[in-house]
CSV table of C-alpha atoms and ligand atoms in Angstrom, one decimal:
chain,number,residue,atom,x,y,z
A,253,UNK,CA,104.4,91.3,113.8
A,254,UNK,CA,101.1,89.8,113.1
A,255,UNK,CA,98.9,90.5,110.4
A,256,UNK,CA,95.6,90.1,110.6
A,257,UNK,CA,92.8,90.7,107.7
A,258,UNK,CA,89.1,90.8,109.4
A,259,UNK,CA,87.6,93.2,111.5
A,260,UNK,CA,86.7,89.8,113.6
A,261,UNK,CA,90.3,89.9,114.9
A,262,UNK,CA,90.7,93.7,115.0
A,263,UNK,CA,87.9,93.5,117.7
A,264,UNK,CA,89.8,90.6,119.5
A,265,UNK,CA,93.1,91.9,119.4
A,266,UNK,CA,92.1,95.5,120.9
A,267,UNK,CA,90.3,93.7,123.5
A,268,UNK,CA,93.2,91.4,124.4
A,269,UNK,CA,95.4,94.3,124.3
A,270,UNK,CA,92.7,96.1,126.7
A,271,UNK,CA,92.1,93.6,129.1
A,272,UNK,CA,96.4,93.5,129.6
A,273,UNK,CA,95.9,96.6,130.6
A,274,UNK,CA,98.3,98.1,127.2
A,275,UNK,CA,97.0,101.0,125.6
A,276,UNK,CA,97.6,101.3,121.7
A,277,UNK,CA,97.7,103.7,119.1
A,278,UNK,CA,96.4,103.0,115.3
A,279,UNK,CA,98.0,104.5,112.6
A,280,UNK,CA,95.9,104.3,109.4
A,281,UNK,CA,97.5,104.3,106.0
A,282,UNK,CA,96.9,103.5,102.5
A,283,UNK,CA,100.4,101.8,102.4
A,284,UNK,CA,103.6,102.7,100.2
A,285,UNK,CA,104.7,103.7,103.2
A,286,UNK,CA,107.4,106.6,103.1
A,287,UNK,CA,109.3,108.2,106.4
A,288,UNK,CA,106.4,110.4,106.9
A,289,UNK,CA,104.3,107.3,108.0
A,290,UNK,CA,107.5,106.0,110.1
A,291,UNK,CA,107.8,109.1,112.3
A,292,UNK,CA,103.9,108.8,113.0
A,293,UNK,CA,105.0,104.8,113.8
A,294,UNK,CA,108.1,106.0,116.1
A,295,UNK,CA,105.5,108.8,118.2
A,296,UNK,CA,102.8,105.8,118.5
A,297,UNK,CA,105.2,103.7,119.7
A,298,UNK,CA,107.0,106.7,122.2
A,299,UNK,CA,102.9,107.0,123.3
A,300,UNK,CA,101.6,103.4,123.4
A,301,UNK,CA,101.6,100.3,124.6
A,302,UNK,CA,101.0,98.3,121.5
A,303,UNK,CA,100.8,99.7,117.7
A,304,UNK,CA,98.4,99.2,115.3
A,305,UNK,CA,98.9,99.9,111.4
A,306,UNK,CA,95.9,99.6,109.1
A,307,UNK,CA,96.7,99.5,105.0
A,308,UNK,CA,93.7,100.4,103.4
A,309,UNK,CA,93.4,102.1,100.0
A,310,UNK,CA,89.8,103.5,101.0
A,311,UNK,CA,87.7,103.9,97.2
A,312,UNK,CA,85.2,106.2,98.8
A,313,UNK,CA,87.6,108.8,99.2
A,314,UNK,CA,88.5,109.0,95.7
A,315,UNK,CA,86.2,110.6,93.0
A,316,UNK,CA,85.5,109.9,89.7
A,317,UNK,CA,88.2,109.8,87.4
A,318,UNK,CA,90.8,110.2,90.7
A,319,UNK,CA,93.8,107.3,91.5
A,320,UNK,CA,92.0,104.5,92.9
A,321,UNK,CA,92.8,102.0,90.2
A,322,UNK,CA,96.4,103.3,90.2
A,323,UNK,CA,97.5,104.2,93.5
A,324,UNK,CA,100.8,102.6,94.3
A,325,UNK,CA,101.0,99.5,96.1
A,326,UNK,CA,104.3,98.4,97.8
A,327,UNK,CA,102.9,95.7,100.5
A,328,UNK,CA,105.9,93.7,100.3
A,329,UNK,CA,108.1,96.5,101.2
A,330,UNK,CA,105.8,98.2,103.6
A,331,UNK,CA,105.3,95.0,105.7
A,332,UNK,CA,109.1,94.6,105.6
A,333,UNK,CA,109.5,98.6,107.0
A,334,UNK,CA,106.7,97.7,109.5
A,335,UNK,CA,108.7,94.9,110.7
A,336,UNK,CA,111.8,96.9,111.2
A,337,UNK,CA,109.6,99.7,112.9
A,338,UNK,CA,108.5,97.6,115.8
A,339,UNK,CA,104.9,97.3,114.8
A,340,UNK,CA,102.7,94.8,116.9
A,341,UNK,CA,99.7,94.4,114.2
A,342,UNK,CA,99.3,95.3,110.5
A,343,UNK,CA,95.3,95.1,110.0
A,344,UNK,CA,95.0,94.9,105.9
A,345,UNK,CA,91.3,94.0,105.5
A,346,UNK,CA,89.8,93.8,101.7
A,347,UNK,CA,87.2,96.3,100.5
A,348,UNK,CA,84.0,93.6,101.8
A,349,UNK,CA,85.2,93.7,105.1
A,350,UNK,CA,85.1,97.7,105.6
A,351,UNK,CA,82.3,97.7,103.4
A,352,UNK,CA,80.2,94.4,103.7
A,353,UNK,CA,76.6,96.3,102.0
A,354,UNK,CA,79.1,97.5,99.1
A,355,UNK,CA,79.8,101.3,98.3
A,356,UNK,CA,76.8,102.1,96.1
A,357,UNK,CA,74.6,102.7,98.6
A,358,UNK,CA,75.7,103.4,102.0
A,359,UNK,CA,75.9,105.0,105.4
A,360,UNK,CA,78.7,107.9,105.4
A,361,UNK,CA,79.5,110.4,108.0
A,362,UNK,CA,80.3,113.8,106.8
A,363,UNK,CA,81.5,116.4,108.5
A,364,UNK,CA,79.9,119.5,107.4
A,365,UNK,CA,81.2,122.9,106.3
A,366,UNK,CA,85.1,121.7,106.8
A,367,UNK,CA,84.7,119.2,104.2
A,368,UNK,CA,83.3,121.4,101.6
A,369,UNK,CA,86.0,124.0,101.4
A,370,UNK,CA,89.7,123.9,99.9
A,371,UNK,CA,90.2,120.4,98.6
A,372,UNK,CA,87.0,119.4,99.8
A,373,UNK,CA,86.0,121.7,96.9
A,374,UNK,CA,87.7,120.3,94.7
A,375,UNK,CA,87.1,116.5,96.4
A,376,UNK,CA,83.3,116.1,95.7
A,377,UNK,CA,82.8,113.7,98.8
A,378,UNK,CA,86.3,113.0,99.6
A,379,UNK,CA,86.4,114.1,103.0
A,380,UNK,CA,83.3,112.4,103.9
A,381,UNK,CA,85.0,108.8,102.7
A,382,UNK,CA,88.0,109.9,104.5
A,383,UNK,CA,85.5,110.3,107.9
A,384,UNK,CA,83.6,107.3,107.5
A,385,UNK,CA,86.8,104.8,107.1
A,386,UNK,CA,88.9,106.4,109.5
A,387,UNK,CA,85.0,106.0,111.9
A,388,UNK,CA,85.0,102.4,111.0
A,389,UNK,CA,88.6,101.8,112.2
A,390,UNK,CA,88.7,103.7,115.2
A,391,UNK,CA,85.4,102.1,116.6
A,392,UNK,CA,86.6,99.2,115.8
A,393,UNK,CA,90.3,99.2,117.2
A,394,UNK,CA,89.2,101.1,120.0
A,395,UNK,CA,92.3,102.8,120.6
A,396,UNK,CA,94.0,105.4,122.8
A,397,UNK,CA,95.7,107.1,120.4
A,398,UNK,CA,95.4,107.3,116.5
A,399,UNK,CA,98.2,109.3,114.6
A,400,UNK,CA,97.9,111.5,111.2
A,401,UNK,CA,100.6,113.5,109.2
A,402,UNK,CA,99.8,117.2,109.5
A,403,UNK,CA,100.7,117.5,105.4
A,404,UNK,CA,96.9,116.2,105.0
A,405,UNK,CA,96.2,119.6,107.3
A,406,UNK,CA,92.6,119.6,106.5
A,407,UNK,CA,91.9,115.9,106.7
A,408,UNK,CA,93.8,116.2,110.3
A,409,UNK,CA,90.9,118.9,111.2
A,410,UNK,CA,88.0,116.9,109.8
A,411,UNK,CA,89.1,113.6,111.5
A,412,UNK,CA,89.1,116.0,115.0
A,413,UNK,CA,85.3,116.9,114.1
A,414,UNK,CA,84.6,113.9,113.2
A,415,UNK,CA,85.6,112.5,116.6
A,416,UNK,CA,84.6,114.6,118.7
A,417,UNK,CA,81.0,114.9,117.4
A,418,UNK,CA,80.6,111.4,117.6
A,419,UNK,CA,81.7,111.0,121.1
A,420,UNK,CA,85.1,108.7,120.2
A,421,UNK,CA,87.3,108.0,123.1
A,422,UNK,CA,90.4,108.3,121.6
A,423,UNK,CA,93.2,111.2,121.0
A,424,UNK,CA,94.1,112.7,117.7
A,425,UNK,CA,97.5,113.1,117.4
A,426,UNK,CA,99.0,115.0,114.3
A,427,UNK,CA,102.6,115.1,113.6
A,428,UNK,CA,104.7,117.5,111.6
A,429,UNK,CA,104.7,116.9,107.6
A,430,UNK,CA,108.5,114.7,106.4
A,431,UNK,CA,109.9,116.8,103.3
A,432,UNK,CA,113.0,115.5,101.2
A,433,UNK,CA,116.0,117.0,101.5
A,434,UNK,CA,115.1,120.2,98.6
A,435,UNK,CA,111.8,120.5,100.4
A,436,UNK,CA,109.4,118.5,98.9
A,437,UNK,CA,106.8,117.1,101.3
A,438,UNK,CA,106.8,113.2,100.5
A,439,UNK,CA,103.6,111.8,99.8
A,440,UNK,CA,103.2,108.5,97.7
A,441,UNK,CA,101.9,110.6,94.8
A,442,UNK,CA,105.6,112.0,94.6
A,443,UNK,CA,105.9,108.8,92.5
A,444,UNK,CA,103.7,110.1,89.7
A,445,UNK,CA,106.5,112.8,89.0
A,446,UNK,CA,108.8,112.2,86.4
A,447,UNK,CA,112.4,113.8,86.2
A,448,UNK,CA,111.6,117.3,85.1
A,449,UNK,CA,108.5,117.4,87.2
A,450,UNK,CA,110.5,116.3,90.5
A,451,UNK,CA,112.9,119.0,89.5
A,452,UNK,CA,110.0,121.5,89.8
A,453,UNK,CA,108.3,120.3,92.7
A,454,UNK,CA,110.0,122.3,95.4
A,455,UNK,CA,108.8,125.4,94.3
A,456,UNK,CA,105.5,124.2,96.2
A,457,UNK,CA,107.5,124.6,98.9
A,458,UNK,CA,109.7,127.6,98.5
A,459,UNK,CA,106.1,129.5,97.4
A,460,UNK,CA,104.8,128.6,101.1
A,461,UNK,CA,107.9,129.7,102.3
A,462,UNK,CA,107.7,133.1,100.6
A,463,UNK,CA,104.6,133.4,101.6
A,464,UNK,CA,104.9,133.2,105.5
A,465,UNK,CA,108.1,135.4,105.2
A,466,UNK,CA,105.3,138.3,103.3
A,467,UNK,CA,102.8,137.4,106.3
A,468,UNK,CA,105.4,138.2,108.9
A,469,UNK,CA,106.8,141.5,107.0
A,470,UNK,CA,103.3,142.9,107.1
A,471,UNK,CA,103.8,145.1,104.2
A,472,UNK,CA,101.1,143.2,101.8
A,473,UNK,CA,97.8,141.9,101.9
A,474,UNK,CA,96.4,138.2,102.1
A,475,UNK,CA,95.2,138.5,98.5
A,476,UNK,CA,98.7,140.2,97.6
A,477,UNK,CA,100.4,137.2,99.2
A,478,UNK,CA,97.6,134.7,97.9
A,479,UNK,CA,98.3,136.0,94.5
A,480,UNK,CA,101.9,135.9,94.3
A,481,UNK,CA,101.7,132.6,95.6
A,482,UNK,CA,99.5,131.3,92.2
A,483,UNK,CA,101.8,133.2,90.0
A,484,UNK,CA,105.4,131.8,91.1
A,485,UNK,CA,104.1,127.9,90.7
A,486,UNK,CA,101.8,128.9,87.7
A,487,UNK,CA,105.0,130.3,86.0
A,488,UNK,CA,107.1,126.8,86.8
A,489,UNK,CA,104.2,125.2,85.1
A,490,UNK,CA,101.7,124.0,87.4
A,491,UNK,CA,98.0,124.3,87.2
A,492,UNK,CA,96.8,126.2,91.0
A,493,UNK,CA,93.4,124.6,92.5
A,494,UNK,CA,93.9,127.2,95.6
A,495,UNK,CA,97.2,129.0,97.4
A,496,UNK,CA,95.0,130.2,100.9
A,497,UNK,CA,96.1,131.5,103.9
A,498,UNK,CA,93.5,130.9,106.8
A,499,UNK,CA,93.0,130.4,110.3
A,500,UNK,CA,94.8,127.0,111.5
A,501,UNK,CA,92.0,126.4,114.0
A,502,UNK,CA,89.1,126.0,111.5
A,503,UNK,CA,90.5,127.0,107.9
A,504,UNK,CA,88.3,130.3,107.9
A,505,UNK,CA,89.8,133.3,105.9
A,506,UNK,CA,91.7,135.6,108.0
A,507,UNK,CA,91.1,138.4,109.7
A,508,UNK,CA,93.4,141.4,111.1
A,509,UNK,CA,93.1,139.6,114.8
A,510,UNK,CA,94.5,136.3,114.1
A,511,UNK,CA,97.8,134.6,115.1
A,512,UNK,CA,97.4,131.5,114.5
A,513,UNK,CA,97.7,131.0,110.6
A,514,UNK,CA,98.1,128.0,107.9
A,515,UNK,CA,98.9,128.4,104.2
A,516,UNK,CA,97.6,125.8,102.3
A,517,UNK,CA,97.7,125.1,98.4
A,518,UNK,CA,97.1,122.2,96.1
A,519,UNK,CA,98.7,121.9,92.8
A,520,UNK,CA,98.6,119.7,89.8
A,521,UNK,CA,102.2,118.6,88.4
A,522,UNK,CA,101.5,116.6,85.0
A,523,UNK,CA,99.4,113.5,86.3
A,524,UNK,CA,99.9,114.7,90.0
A,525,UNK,CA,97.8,116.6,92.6
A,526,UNK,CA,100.0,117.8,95.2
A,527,UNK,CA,99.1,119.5,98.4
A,528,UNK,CA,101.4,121.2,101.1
A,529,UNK,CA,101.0,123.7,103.8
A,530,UNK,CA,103.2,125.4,106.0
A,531,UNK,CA,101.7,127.2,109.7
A,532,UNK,CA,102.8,130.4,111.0
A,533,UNK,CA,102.2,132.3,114.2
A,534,UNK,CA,102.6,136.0,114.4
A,535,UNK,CA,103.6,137.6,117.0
B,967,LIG,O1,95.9,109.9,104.9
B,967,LIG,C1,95.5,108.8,104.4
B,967,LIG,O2,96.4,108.0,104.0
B,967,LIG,C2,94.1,108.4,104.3
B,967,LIG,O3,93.3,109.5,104.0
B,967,LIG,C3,93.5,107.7,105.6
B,967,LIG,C4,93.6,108.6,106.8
B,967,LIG,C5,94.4,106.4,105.9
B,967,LIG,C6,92.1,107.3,105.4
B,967,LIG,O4,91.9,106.4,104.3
């Protein structure tokens, strides 16, 4: 596996890989990687030629007062499961590379009216950081494929704008959200739970569950459903930003006509925000 560190020789690796006639997939992270990451890593490599992984904890995505400073870092493990995955090229660039006029002052790409509802409401600006790096690494990696986790359902929607607005050849690919055994979808901000707040944490879960199994009954209302959902992880202790259902195709409330539907909620466990969803289809 090579690791490279410039965008210099991003460029010149894609276009080596291009010229061979290989076609790659990137897979961005902001590393401490967990087995969600490695399932996008084993459908890059099932789709490409060559894989790409890019560790990159992106400050514009993170607000004020947010987890820049502490966001786990585990490069010597993740380069070591990256290794064992089969990964061609790890691209780690430092925060002057991505950003070589600083982050003070400038250009972003937002995506509008996605980005400023559920998290994004809560995210001042998040979304918008999360479009512009993911921009910067796709144009310049120029791949075929690039792979998200669909736990992140919302950034998996903007990034989809985000392409297709600004004409990029390449194919979003989102893949099912990795959960530990009692249901908890891993994230690396699972490690900001201690013992009693792990032993909470799959009630995120078993509310999303309750909640699809009320959708499909068709005995109670969205609100009904919405507000059972804030009570049951309000009462294990948890402070509710939003427990939504809307439509999985552009996160707008429901009506009577759709099929297609997503429950989404974020959460805050002691020092940790925690989002999930789960999708249903009604028949
Ligand atoms: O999902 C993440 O880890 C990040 O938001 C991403 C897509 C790597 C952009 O920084």
């Amino acid at each position: 596996m090579e690791s490279i560190f410039d965008v210099e020789s991003l460029r010149a690796q894609s276009k080596a890989w291009r010229l061979s006639g290989f076609t790659v997939a990137i897979v961005p992270t902001m590393g401490n990687l967990h087995s969600g990451h490695l399932s996008l890593l084993d459908r890059a490599k099932d789709l490409a030629d060559r894989t790409l992984v890019s560790i990159f904890v992106n400050p514009i995505q993170f607000g004020v007062g947010e987890d820049y400073d502490s966001y786990p870092s585990t490069i010597k493990e993740d380069l070591q499961k990256l290794e064992i995955a089969g990964v061609d090229t790890v691209f780690m660039p430092d925060l002057k590379e991505l950003y070589p006029g600083g982050t003070e002052v400038d250009t972003r790409i937002t995506v509008p009216e996605i980005s400023d509802i559920l998290c994004g409401e809560y995210r001042e600006g998040h979304f918008s950081g999360v479009a512009t790096v993911v921009a910067k690494l796709l144009i310049n990696s120029m791949p075929d494929y690039a792979l998200f986790g669909e736990k992140d359902f919302q950034q998996v929607l903007v990034i989809r704008r985000m392409v297709i607005d600004m004409l990029l050849p390449v194919q979003i690919v989102s893949m099912p959200t990795c959960r530990e055994t009692d249901g908890l979808a891993m994230s690396s901000r699972n490690r900001y739970l201690n013992r009693q707040e792990r032993g909470k944490s799959p009630a995120i879960y078993s509310a999303l569950q309750s909640a699809v199994e009320r959708l499909r009954n068709g005995a109670f209302t969205v609100e009904e459903i919405e507000q059972e959902g804030v009570i049951s992880l309000t009462e294990v202790g948890m402070k509710v930003e939003y427990f939504s259902i809307r439509r999985q195709k552009d996160l707008l409330p429901v009506n009577s006509s759709d099929r297609d539907i997503v429950i989404l909620t974020a959460v805050w466990l002691g020092s940790a925000r925690l989002i999930d969803n789960l999708k249903v289809t009604l028949d």
